[in-house]
XYZ file of C-alpha atoms in Angstrom:
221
model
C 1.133 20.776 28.944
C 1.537 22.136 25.405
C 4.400 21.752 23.514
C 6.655 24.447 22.199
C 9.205 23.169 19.508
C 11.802 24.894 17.641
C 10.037 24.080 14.244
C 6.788 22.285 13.489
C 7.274 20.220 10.848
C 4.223 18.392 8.507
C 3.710 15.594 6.131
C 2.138 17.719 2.924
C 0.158 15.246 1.189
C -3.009 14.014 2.965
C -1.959 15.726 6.090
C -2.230 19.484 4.535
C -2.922 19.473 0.889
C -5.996 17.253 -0.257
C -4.495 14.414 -1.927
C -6.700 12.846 -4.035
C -5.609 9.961 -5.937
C -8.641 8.477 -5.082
C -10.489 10.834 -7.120
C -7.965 11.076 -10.217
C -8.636 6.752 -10.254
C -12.278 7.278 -10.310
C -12.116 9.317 -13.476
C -9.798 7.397 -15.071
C -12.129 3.733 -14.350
C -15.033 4.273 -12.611
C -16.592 4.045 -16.033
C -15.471 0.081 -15.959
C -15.605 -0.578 -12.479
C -18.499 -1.068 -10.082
C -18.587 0.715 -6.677
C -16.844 -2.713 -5.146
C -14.258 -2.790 -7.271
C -13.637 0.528 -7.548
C -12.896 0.656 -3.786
C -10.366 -2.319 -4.273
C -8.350 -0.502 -7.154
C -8.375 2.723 -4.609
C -6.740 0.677 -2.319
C -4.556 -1.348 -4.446
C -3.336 1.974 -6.004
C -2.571 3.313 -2.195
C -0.747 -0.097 -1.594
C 1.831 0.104 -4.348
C 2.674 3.769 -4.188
C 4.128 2.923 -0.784
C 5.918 -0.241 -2.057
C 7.477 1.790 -5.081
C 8.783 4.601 -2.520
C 10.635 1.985 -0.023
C 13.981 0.916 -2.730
C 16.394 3.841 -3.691
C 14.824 7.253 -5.063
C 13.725 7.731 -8.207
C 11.509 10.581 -9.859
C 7.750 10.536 -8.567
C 6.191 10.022 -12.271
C 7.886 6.425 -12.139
C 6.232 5.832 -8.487
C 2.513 7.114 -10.282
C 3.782 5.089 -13.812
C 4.992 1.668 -11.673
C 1.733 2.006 -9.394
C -0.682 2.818 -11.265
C 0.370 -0.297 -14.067
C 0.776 -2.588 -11.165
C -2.565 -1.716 -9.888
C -4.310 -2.099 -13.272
C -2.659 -5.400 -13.539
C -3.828 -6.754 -10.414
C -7.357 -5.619 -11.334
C -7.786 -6.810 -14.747
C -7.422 -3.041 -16.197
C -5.993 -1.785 -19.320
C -2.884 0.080 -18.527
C -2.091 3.458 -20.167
C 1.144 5.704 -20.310
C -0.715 8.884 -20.514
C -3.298 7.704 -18.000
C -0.081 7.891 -15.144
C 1.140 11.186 -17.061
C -2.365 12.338 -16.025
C -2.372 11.067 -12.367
C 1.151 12.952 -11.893
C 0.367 16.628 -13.651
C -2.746 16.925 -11.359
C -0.402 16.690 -8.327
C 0.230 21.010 -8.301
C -3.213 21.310 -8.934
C -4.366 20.195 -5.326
C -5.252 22.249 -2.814
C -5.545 21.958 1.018
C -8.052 20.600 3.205
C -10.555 23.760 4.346
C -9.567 23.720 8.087
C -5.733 24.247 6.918
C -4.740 28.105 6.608
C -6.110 29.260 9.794
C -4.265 26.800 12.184
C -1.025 27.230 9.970
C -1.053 30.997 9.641
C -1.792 30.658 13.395
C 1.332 29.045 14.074
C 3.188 30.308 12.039
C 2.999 33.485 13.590
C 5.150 31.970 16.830
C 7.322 28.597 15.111
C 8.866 28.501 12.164
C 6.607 25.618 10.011
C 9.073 22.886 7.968
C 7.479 20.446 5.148
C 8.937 17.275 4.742
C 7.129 16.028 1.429
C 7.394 12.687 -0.965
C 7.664 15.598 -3.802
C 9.248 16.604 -6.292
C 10.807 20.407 -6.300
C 9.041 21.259 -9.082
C 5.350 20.005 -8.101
C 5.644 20.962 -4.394
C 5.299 25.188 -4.973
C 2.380 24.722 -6.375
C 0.853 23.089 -3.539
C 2.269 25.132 -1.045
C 1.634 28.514 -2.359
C -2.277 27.386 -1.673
C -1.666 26.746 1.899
C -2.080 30.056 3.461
C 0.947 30.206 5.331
C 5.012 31.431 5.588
C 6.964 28.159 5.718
C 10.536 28.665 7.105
C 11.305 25.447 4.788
C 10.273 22.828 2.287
C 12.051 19.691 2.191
C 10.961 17.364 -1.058
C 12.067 13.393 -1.430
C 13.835 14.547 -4.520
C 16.604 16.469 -2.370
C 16.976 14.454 -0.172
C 17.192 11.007 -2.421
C 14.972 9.481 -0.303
C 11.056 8.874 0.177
C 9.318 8.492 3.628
C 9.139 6.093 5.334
C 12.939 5.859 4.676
C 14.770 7.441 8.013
C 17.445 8.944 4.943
C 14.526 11.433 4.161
C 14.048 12.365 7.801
C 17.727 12.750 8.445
C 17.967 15.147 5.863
C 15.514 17.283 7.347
C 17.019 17.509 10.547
C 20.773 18.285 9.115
C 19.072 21.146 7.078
C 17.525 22.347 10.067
C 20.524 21.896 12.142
C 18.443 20.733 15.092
C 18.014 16.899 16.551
C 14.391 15.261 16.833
C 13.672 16.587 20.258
C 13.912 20.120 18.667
C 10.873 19.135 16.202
C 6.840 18.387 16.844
C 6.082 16.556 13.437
C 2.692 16.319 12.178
C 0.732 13.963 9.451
C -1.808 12.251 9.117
C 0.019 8.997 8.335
C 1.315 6.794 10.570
C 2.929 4.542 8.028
C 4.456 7.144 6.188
C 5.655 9.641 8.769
C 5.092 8.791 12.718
C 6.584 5.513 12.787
C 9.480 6.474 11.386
C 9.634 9.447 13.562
C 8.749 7.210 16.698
C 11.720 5.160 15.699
C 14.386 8.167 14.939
C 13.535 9.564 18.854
C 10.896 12.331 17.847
C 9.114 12.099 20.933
C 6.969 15.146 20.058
C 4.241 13.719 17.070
C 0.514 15.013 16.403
C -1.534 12.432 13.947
C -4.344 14.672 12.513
C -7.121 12.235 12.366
C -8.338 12.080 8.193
C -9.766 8.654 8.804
C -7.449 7.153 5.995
C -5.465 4.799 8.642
C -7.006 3.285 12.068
C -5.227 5.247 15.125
C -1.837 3.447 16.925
C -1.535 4.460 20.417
C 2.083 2.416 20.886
C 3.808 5.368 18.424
C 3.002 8.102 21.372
C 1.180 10.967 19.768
C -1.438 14.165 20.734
C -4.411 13.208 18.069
C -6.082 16.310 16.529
C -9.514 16.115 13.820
C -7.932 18.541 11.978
C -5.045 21.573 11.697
C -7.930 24.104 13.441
C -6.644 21.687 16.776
C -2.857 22.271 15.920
C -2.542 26.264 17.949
C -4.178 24.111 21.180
C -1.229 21.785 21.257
C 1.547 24.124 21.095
C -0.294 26.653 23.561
C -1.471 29.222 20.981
């Protein structure tokens, strides 16, 4: 039975937009590290983003600066201030994943779309303006003093919206960042769009898509 929610609301970062830290790591050491431990900075790098977001807020270039000198630290790499400076200012500069603009202008055309982003409000535009799509909103970490996972960040979605969690269908790609969380707060309604970057979770209750082109199916469009 599809699902017809008041808003659809997505994770930005991995889920829509290409986020590719991966890549920005590779041109910053890939010079000094071989193909094995390249792969272990990559993940390293993945690892302490999350565990920079999960205290109280504070501005994103600290998250890249903290991470990314944690990460170089644990792998025996020199550690440069302009190297994170780098890392953040190509942030705006991604764009999304090809299947993304059809499904969202699809849907868009019946349910208002929401973003709920680890951003900050003056990186997030940038991204979104390349998405292809009307979004009735864009929520960013920065206003609402809290990162994802944190339920504080979620919250302040739904009081913006003025709607509970059974009013939303929330999409990402992340489990760890987004549909746990969600699972927890009562959003029974989650899609995990499938970008192979985590294993899948059946116990958090989702519709799994490959990509956005599957997102008009679930919601009967």
């Amino acid at each position: 039975m599809a699902i017809r929610p008041k808003y659809v609301s997505f994770d930005c970062y991995g889920t829509l937009i290409h986020f590719d830290m991966a890549g920005a790591a590779r041109d910053l050491y890939g010079d000094q590290l071989d193909e094995q431990a390249m792969q272990k900075f990559i993940r390293n790098f993945s690892a302490y983003r999350l565990d920079e977001i999960m205290g109280a807020w504070k501005p994103y270039a600290e998250v890249v600066h903290n991470s990314l000198s944690r990460t170089c630290k644990a792998n025996g790499v020199t550690f440069k201030d302009e190297d994170a400076q780098m890392v953040y200012e190509r942030v705006p500069t991604w764009g999304p994943h090809a299947d993304v603009p059809a499904g969202l202008a699809k849907v868009a055309k019946e349910i208002p779309l929401v973003i709920l982003s680890n951003a900050m409000n003056s990186q997030i535009m940038s991204n979104v303006e390349k998405l292809g799509a009307p979004f009735h909103a864009v929520y960013t970490a920065e206003q609402a003093q809290a990162y994802k996972p944190r339920f504080k960040a979620f919250e302040y979605m739904l009081d913006m919206l003025g709607c509970g969690p059974e009013d939303v269908l929330h999409v990402s790609s992340s489990f760890r960042y987004d549909l746990m969380s969600a699972h927890d707060l009562g959003f029974k309604n989650k899609v995990w769009v499938n970008r192979g970057h985590e294993p899948a979770n059946p116990y958090y209750g989702y519709t799994e898509i490959a990509d956005i082109s599957g997102l008009p199916g679930v919601v009967g469009l």
